Every structure is written in structure tokens, then in C-alpha cells.
Amino acid sequence: MTTDQETSMSVTETGATIWLTGLPSAGKTTIAYELAGRLRGEGHRVEVLDGDEIREFLSAGLGFSREDRHTNVQRIGFVAELLAANGVKVLVPVIAPYADSRDAVRRRHQAEGTAYLEVHVATPVEVCSVRDVKGLYAKQAAGEISGLTGVDDPYEAPESPDLRIESHQQTVKESAAELYALLSERGAA
């Protein structure tokens, strides 16, 4: 790279993966997009790896067995680490119900020296079932589906997340601001 190319490039930005885990309809994706807008407004490079989009494109064909869920989380973790290592703030609103799967993603980031923050969007199942953004709780109650995380399939809540957001007790903007404050504190905003 020549000196002219170096001076025309922006300052290298620190990337990070911000993994938002929680039950279906907890508010993970809504908070992620709210924070993404704020970060982009400040000039940060940001990507949101939405769990539904990943399932459609990157993990098509995977089911919801424990093994398939683990594979899905590892794929997302790989892509997130790759982006974060290249200066992108990567927001990952994905249920990721199993602690060992999330721990494997954290270890990958640590091995590569890439910042990783785990955020538990700790919305109670009773609140999530009322929100029922995708109608999953209603389908499960009607017997149309089974294996719904937090209802008839396990969800292992993080024991020591970097941040726990009680999204049912504050607005989306307040939740995103709480997460932004953590990023600032950790030098990632």
C-alpha cells in the first residue's frame, strides 16, 4: 500500500461481536437494530446478523435439534468473528439456547483476540408469549409446533453475561442506550 492510499483510508476501527441471546420475542432484534442505527449514525461500520435471515441463507436445511442449533450458532459465530476482526461492530440477535454453544463462540473470539460481549435480553417467557412477534407461542399452545425454546425446549440463560437487559421494564431506546454504554465502557463505541 502506498502512502497516498494509507492517507485516503479512514482510521482503523475496532470491531466487536455483541451477541444478544434470549427467548423468542424477547426484543433481541429490535434492540440490535436500534443500536445499529445509532452506531451507523456515528460513522461505525455495523452489521446485524439476524437469526431468521441466517437460518434462511447460511443455515438453510438445518432443523432445531440440539446438534443443528449448535451448528447454526457456530456458523454465525464464525461469520461474526470474521467481520469483527475486520473492524465491524457485529450485532447478533440469536436465541442460541445452549450455554456450551455460546461458550464455543466466545472461545473462538478469544483465540483470535477479537472482542466479544454476551448480552442476555432477559425477558420472562410470560411477556414473550404476549408479544409473540412471530406467532410461535400461539402455534405451540395450539399444538401446531413443538420444540419452542423456553416452553417445551430448554433455554440455558447465561450465568454471567457482560450485560443483562430487562427489556420488559424499559423502552427499546433505553435498552439500546444501556448496551451502548457498555460498548463505550469497553472501548468499542
PDB file of C-alpha atoms in Angstrom:
ATOM      1  CA  MET A   1       0.000   0.000   0.000  1.00  0.00           C
ATOM      2  CA  THR A   2       1.364   3.406  -0.899  1.00  0.00           C
ATOM      3  CA  THR A   3       1.413   6.391   1.367  1.00  0.00           C
ATOM      4  CA  ASP A   4      -1.352   8.060  -0.688  1.00  0.00           C
ATOM      5  CA  GLN A   5      -3.597   5.023  -0.199  1.00  0.00           C
ATOM      6  CA  GLU A   6      -2.873   4.976   3.522  1.00  0.00           C
ATOM      7  CA  THR A   7      -3.851   8.615   3.972  1.00  0.00           C
ATOM      8  CA  SER A   8      -7.061   8.230   1.982  1.00  0.00           C
ATOM      9  CA  MET A   9      -8.257   5.365   4.179  1.00  0.00           C
ATOM     10  CA  SER A  10     -10.170   6.028   7.356  1.00  0.00           C
ATOM     11  CA  VAL A  11      -8.712   5.291  10.747  1.00  0.00           C
ATOM     12  CA  THR A  12      -8.845   1.592  11.569  1.00  0.00           C
ATOM     13  CA  GLU A  13     -11.941   0.863  13.611  1.00  0.00           C
ATOM     14  CA  THR A  14     -12.087  -1.646  16.433  1.00  0.00           C
ATOM     15  CA  GLY A  15     -14.559  -4.379  15.719  1.00  0.00           C
ATOM     16  CA  ALA A  16     -16.531  -6.409  18.222  1.00  0.00           C
ATOM     17  CA  THR A  17     -19.197  -9.074  18.324  1.00  0.00           C
ATOM     18  CA  ILE A  18     -22.171  -8.234  20.507  1.00  0.00           C
ATOM     19  CA  TRP A  19     -24.210 -11.416  20.969  1.00  0.00           C
ATOM     20  CA  LEU A  20     -27.780 -10.804  22.164  1.00  0.00           C
ATOM     21  CA  THR A  21     -29.289 -14.025  23.489  1.00  0.00           C
ATOM     22  CA  GLY A  22     -32.761 -14.547  24.898  1.00  0.00           C
ATOM     23  CA  LEU A  23     -36.103 -16.206  24.302  1.00  0.00           C
ATOM     24  CA  PRO A  24     -38.161 -15.778  21.128  1.00  0.00           C
ATOM     25  CA  SER A  25     -39.869 -12.334  21.188  1.00  0.00           C
ATOM     26  CA  ALA A  26     -37.567 -11.111  23.981  1.00  0.00           C
ATOM     27  CA  GLY A  27     -36.625  -7.990  21.976  1.00  0.00           C
ATOM     28  CA  LYS A  28     -33.154  -9.027  20.785  1.00  0.00           C
ATOM     29  CA  THR A  29     -33.555  -7.996  17.159  1.00  0.00           C
ATOM     30  CA  THR A  30     -35.410  -4.773  17.953  1.00  0.00           C
ATOM     31  CA  ILE A  31     -32.662  -3.685  20.353  1.00  0.00           C
ATOM     32  CA  ALA A  32     -29.954  -4.706  17.860  1.00  0.00           C
ATOM     33  CA  TYR A  33     -31.438  -2.593  15.055  1.00  0.00           C
ATOM     34  CA  GLU A  34     -31.952   0.371  17.385  1.00  0.00           C
ATOM     35  CA  LEU A  35     -28.291   0.226  18.456  1.00  0.00           C
ATOM     36  CA  ALA A  36     -27.131  -0.373  14.872  1.00  0.00           C
ATOM     37  CA  GLY A  37     -28.840   2.846  13.784  1.00  0.00           C
ATOM     38  CA  ARG A  38     -27.114   4.834  16.496  1.00  0.00           C
ATOM     39  CA  LEU A  39     -23.705   3.340  15.743  1.00  0.00           C
ATOM     40  CA  ARG A  40     -24.090   3.899  11.987  1.00  0.00           C
ATOM     41  CA  GLY A  41     -25.123   7.478  12.701  1.00  0.00           C
ATOM     42  CA  GLU A  42     -21.756   7.937  14.412  1.00  0.00           C
ATOM     43  CA  GLY A  43     -19.921   6.523  11.397  1.00  0.00           C
ATOM     44  CA  HIS A  44     -19.254   2.988  12.673  1.00  0.00           C
ATOM     45  CA  ARG A  45     -19.285   0.021  10.338  1.00  0.00           C
ATOM     46  CA  VAL A  46     -22.089  -2.204  11.613  1.00  0.00           C
ATOM     47  CA  GLU A  47     -23.708  -5.473  10.580  1.00  0.00           C
ATOM     48  CA  VAL A  48     -26.699  -7.187  12.159  1.00  0.00           C
ATOM     49  CA  LEU A  49     -26.635 -10.976  11.782  1.00  0.00           C
ATOM     50  CA  ASP A  50     -30.319 -11.651  12.335  1.00  0.00           C
ATOM     51  CA  GLY A  51     -31.025 -15.242  13.345  1.00  0.00           C
ATOM     52  CA  ASP A  52     -34.007 -15.592  10.989  1.00  0.00           C
ATOM     53  CA  GLU A  53     -32.028 -14.338   7.994  1.00  0.00           C
ATOM     54  CA  ILE A  54     -29.088 -16.606   8.848  1.00  0.00           C
ATOM     55  CA  ARG A  55     -31.417 -19.612   9.023  1.00  0.00           C
ATOM     56  CA  GLU A  56     -32.797 -18.747   5.600  1.00  0.00           C
ATOM     57  CA  PHE A  57     -29.481 -18.190   3.829  1.00  0.00           C
ATOM     58  CA  LEU A  58     -26.466 -19.548   5.733  1.00  0.00           C
ATOM     59  CA  SER A  59     -28.077 -22.383   7.662  1.00  0.00           C
ATOM     60  CA  ALA A  60     -30.843 -23.458   5.280  1.00  0.00           C
ATOM     61  CA  GLY A  61     -31.581 -27.130   5.787  1.00  0.00           C
ATOM     62  CA  LEU A  62     -30.764 -27.191   9.477  1.00  0.00           C
ATOM     63  CA  GLY A  63     -33.517 -28.202  11.840  1.00  0.00           C
ATOM     64  CA  PHE A  64     -33.957 -27.435  15.517  1.00  0.00           C
ATOM     65  CA  SER A  65     -32.306 -30.444  17.130  1.00  0.00           C
ATOM     66  CA  ARG A  66     -29.631 -29.663  19.689  1.00  0.00           C
ATOM     67  CA  GLU A  67     -26.933 -30.608  17.157  1.00  0.00           C
ATOM     68  CA  ASP A  68     -28.426 -28.431  14.395  1.00  0.00           C
ATOM     69  CA  ARG A  69     -28.842 -25.497  16.760  1.00  0.00           C
ATOM     70  CA  HIS A  70     -25.191 -25.879  17.791  1.00  0.00           C
ATOM     71  CA  THR A  71     -24.088 -25.961  14.136  1.00  0.00           C
ATOM     72  CA  ASN A  72     -26.163 -22.855  13.405  1.00  0.00           C
ATOM     73  CA  VAL A  73     -24.628 -20.949  16.332  1.00  0.00           C
ATOM     74  CA  GLN A  74     -21.098 -21.975  15.310  1.00  0.00           C
ATOM     75  CA  ARG A  75     -21.673 -20.776  11.737  1.00  0.00           C
ATOM     76  CA  ILE A  76     -22.979 -17.457  12.968  1.00  0.00           C
ATOM     77  CA  GLY A  77     -20.084 -17.166  15.436  1.00  0.00           C
ATOM     78  CA  PHE A  78     -17.553 -17.801  12.660  1.00  0.00           C
ATOM     79  CA  VAL A  79     -19.021 -15.100  10.418  1.00  0.00           C
ATOM     80  CA  ALA A  80     -19.343 -12.669  13.334  1.00  0.00           C
ATOM     81  CA  GLU A  81     -15.709 -13.154  14.372  1.00  0.00           C
ATOM     82  CA  LEU A  82     -14.522 -12.718  10.788  1.00  0.00           C
ATOM     83  CA  LEU A  83     -16.403  -9.436  10.434  1.00  0.00           C
ATOM     84  CA  ALA A  84     -15.419  -8.176  13.897  1.00  0.00           C
ATOM     85  CA  ALA A  85     -11.759  -8.992  13.257  1.00  0.00           C
ATOM     86  CA  ASN A  86     -12.026  -6.669  10.265  1.00  0.00           C
ATOM     87  CA  GLY A  87     -13.313  -3.661  12.174  1.00  0.00           C
ATOM     88  CA  VAL A  88     -17.068  -4.217  12.059  1.00  0.00           C
ATOM     89  CA  LYS A  89     -19.402  -3.939  15.031  1.00  0.00           C
ATOM     90  CA  VAL A  90     -21.418  -7.147  14.659  1.00  0.00           C
ATOM     91  CA  LEU A  91     -24.749  -7.330  16.455  1.00  0.00           C
ATOM     92  CA  VAL A  92     -26.019 -10.906  16.714  1.00  0.00           C
ATOM     93  CA  PRO A  93     -29.625 -11.207  17.927  1.00  0.00           C
ATOM     94  CA  VAL A  94     -29.856 -15.001  18.064  1.00  0.00           C
ATOM     95  CA  ILE A  95     -31.583 -17.213  20.638  1.00  0.00           C
ATOM     96  CA  ALA A  96     -28.567 -19.572  20.969  1.00  0.00           C
ATOM     97  CA  PRO A  97     -30.277 -21.575  23.715  1.00  0.00           C
ATOM     98  CA  TYR A  98     -27.319 -23.668  24.867  1.00  0.00           C
ATOM     99  CA  ALA A  99     -24.520 -22.306  27.050  1.00  0.00           C
ATOM    100  CA  ASP A 100     -21.894 -24.643  25.554  1.00  0.00           C
ATOM    101  CA  SER A 101     -22.609 -23.320  22.043  1.00  0.00           C
ATOM    102  CA  ARG A 102     -22.286 -19.701  23.177  1.00  0.00           C
ATOM    103  CA  ASP A 103     -19.120 -20.558  25.130  1.00  0.00           C
ATOM    104  CA  ALA A 104     -17.583 -22.090  21.997  1.00  0.00           C
ATOM    105  CA  VAL A 105     -18.238 -18.848  20.115  1.00  0.00           C
ATOM    106  CA  ARG A 106     -16.682 -16.824  22.939  1.00  0.00           C
ATOM    107  CA  ARG A 107     -13.604 -19.093  22.929  1.00  0.00           C
ATOM    108  CA  ARG A 108     -13.223 -18.655  19.147  1.00  0.00           C
ATOM    109  CA  HIS A 109     -13.231 -14.899  19.620  1.00  0.00           C
ATOM    110  CA  GLN A 110     -10.745 -15.089  22.494  1.00  0.00           C
ATOM    111  CA  ALA A 111      -8.414 -17.331  20.478  1.00  0.00           C
ATOM    112  CA  GLU A 112      -8.428 -14.791  17.665  1.00  0.00           C
ATOM    113  CA  GLY A 113      -8.102 -11.787  20.010  1.00  0.00           C
ATOM    114  CA  THR A 114     -11.462 -10.396  18.893  1.00  0.00           C
ATOM    115  CA  ALA A 115     -13.747  -8.514  21.287  1.00  0.00           C
ATOM    116  CA  TYR A 116     -16.889 -10.424  22.275  1.00  0.00           C
ATOM    117  CA  LEU A 117     -19.725  -9.316  24.533  1.00  0.00           C
ATOM    118  CA  GLU A 118     -22.593 -11.526  25.615  1.00  0.00           C
ATOM    119  CA  VAL A 119     -25.853  -9.736  26.359  1.00  0.00           C
ATOM    120  CA  HIS A 120     -28.793 -11.544  27.893  1.00  0.00           C
ATOM    121  CA  VAL A 121     -32.095  -9.969  26.911  1.00  0.00           C
ATOM    122  CA  ALA A 122     -33.825 -11.355  29.991  1.00  0.00           C
ATOM    123  CA  THR A 123     -37.485 -11.049  29.134  1.00  0.00           C
ATOM    124  CA  PRO A 124     -39.705 -13.517  31.024  1.00  0.00           C
ATOM    125  CA  VAL A 125     -41.475 -16.161  28.917  1.00  0.00           C
ATOM    126  CA  GLU A 126     -44.846 -14.766  30.061  1.00  0.00           C
ATOM    127  CA  VAL A 127     -44.006 -11.395  28.471  1.00  0.00           C
ATOM    128  CA  CYS A 128     -42.550 -13.016  25.344  1.00  0.00           C
ATOM    129  CA  SER A 129     -45.696 -15.107  24.843  1.00  0.00           C
ATOM    130  CA  VAL A 130     -47.841 -11.945  24.965  1.00  0.00           C
ATOM    131  CA  ARG A 131     -45.543 -10.151  22.476  1.00  0.00           C
ATOM    132  CA  ASP A 132     -45.439 -13.297  20.292  1.00  0.00           C
ATOM    133  CA  VAL A 133     -43.954 -11.385  17.352  1.00  0.00           C
ATOM    134  CA  LYS A 134     -43.921 -14.409  15.026  1.00  0.00           C
ATOM    135  CA  GLY A 135     -46.934 -16.247  16.450  1.00  0.00           C
ATOM    136  CA  LEU A 136     -44.736 -19.084  17.737  1.00  0.00           C
ATOM    137  CA  TYR A 137     -46.194 -19.197  21.240  1.00  0.00           C
ATOM    138  CA  ALA A 138     -49.739 -19.352  19.845  1.00  0.00           C
ATOM    139  CA  LYS A 139     -48.731 -22.160  17.459  1.00  0.00           C
ATOM    140  CA  GLN A 140     -47.083 -24.075  20.291  1.00  0.00           C
ATOM    141  CA  ALA A 141     -50.139 -23.632  22.539  1.00  0.00           C
ATOM    142  CA  ALA A 142     -52.352 -24.898  19.698  1.00  0.00           C
ATOM    143  CA  GLY A 143     -50.147 -27.967  19.251  1.00  0.00           C
ATOM    144  CA  GLU A 144     -49.048 -26.892  15.759  1.00  0.00           C
ATOM    145  CA  ILE A 145     -45.347 -26.819  16.662  1.00  0.00           C
ATOM    146  CA  SER A 146     -43.139 -28.279  19.355  1.00  0.00           C
ATOM    147  CA  GLY A 147     -39.598 -27.555  20.464  1.00  0.00           C
ATOM    148  CA  LEU A 148     -40.219 -23.887  21.260  1.00  0.00           C
ATOM    149  CA  THR A 149     -37.272 -22.557  23.197  1.00  0.00           C
ATOM    150  CA  GLY A 150     -38.194 -21.693  26.754  1.00  0.00           C
ATOM    151  CA  VAL A 151     -41.518 -23.542  26.612  1.00  0.00           C
ATOM    152  CA  ASP A 152     -41.023 -27.181  25.644  1.00  0.00           C
ATOM    153  CA  ASP A 153     -37.348 -26.955  24.678  1.00  0.00           C
ATOM    154  CA  PRO A 154     -34.597 -25.734  27.024  1.00  0.00           C
ATOM    155  CA  TYR A 155     -33.096 -22.281  27.224  1.00  0.00           C
ATOM    156  CA  GLU A 156     -29.927 -22.040  29.299  1.00  0.00           C
ATOM    157  CA  ALA A 157     -29.756 -18.423  30.427  1.00  0.00           C
ATOM    158  CA  PRO A 158     -26.237 -17.013  30.686  1.00  0.00           C
ATOM    159  CA  GLU A 159     -24.937 -17.159  34.240  1.00  0.00           C
ATOM    160  CA  SER A 160     -22.514 -14.234  33.881  1.00  0.00           C
ATOM    161  CA  PRO A 161     -23.321 -12.190  30.783  1.00  0.00           C
ATOM    162  CA  ASP A 162     -21.469  -8.943  30.163  1.00  0.00           C
ATOM    163  CA  LEU A 163     -24.869  -7.258  30.397  1.00  0.00           C
ATOM    164  CA  ARG A 164     -28.374  -8.352  31.337  1.00  0.00           C
ATOM    165  CA  ILE A 165     -31.130  -6.214  29.802  1.00  0.00           C
ATOM    166  CA  GLU A 166     -34.597  -6.315  31.358  1.00  0.00           C
ATOM    167  CA  SER A 167     -36.333  -5.222  28.142  1.00  0.00           C
ATOM    168  CA  HIS A 168     -39.795  -5.632  29.625  1.00  0.00           C
ATOM    169  CA  GLN A 169     -39.014  -2.910  32.190  1.00  0.00           C
ATOM    170  CA  GLN A 170     -37.726  -0.221  29.819  1.00  0.00           C
ATOM    171  CA  THR A 171     -38.155   1.144  26.315  1.00  0.00           C
ATOM    172  CA  VAL A 172     -36.228  -0.088  23.288  1.00  0.00           C
ATOM    173  CA  LYS A 173     -34.245   3.173  23.269  1.00  0.00           C
ATOM    174  CA  GLU A 174     -33.343   2.703  26.943  1.00  0.00           C
ATOM    175  CA  SER A 175     -32.254  -0.888  26.295  1.00  0.00           C
ATOM    176  CA  ALA A 176     -30.115   0.182  23.333  1.00  0.00           C
ATOM    177  CA  ALA A 177     -28.648   3.034  25.386  1.00  0.00           C
ATOM    178  CA  GLU A 178     -27.727   0.595  28.157  1.00  0.00           C
ATOM    179  CA  LEU A 179     -25.916  -1.567  25.610  1.00  0.00           C
ATOM    180  CA  TYR A 180     -24.265   1.485  24.027  1.00  0.00           C
ATOM    181  CA  ALA A 181     -22.961   2.482  27.468  1.00  0.00           C
ATOM    182  CA  LEU A 182     -21.361  -0.968  27.854  1.00  0.00           C
ATOM    183  CA  LEU A 183     -19.730  -0.658  24.428  1.00  0.00           C
ATOM    184  CA  SER A 184     -18.380   2.775  25.371  1.00  0.00           C
ATOM    185  CA  GLU A 185     -17.081   1.450  28.681  1.00  0.00           C
ATOM    186  CA  ARG A 186     -15.282  -1.385  26.858  1.00  0.00           C
ATOM    187  CA  GLY A 187     -13.841   0.950  24.196  1.00  0.00           C
ATOM    188  CA  ALA A 188     -15.987  -0.439  21.382  1.00  0.00           C
ATOM    189  CA  ALA A 189     -18.249   2.563  20.668  1.00  0.00           C
TER     190      ALA A 189
END
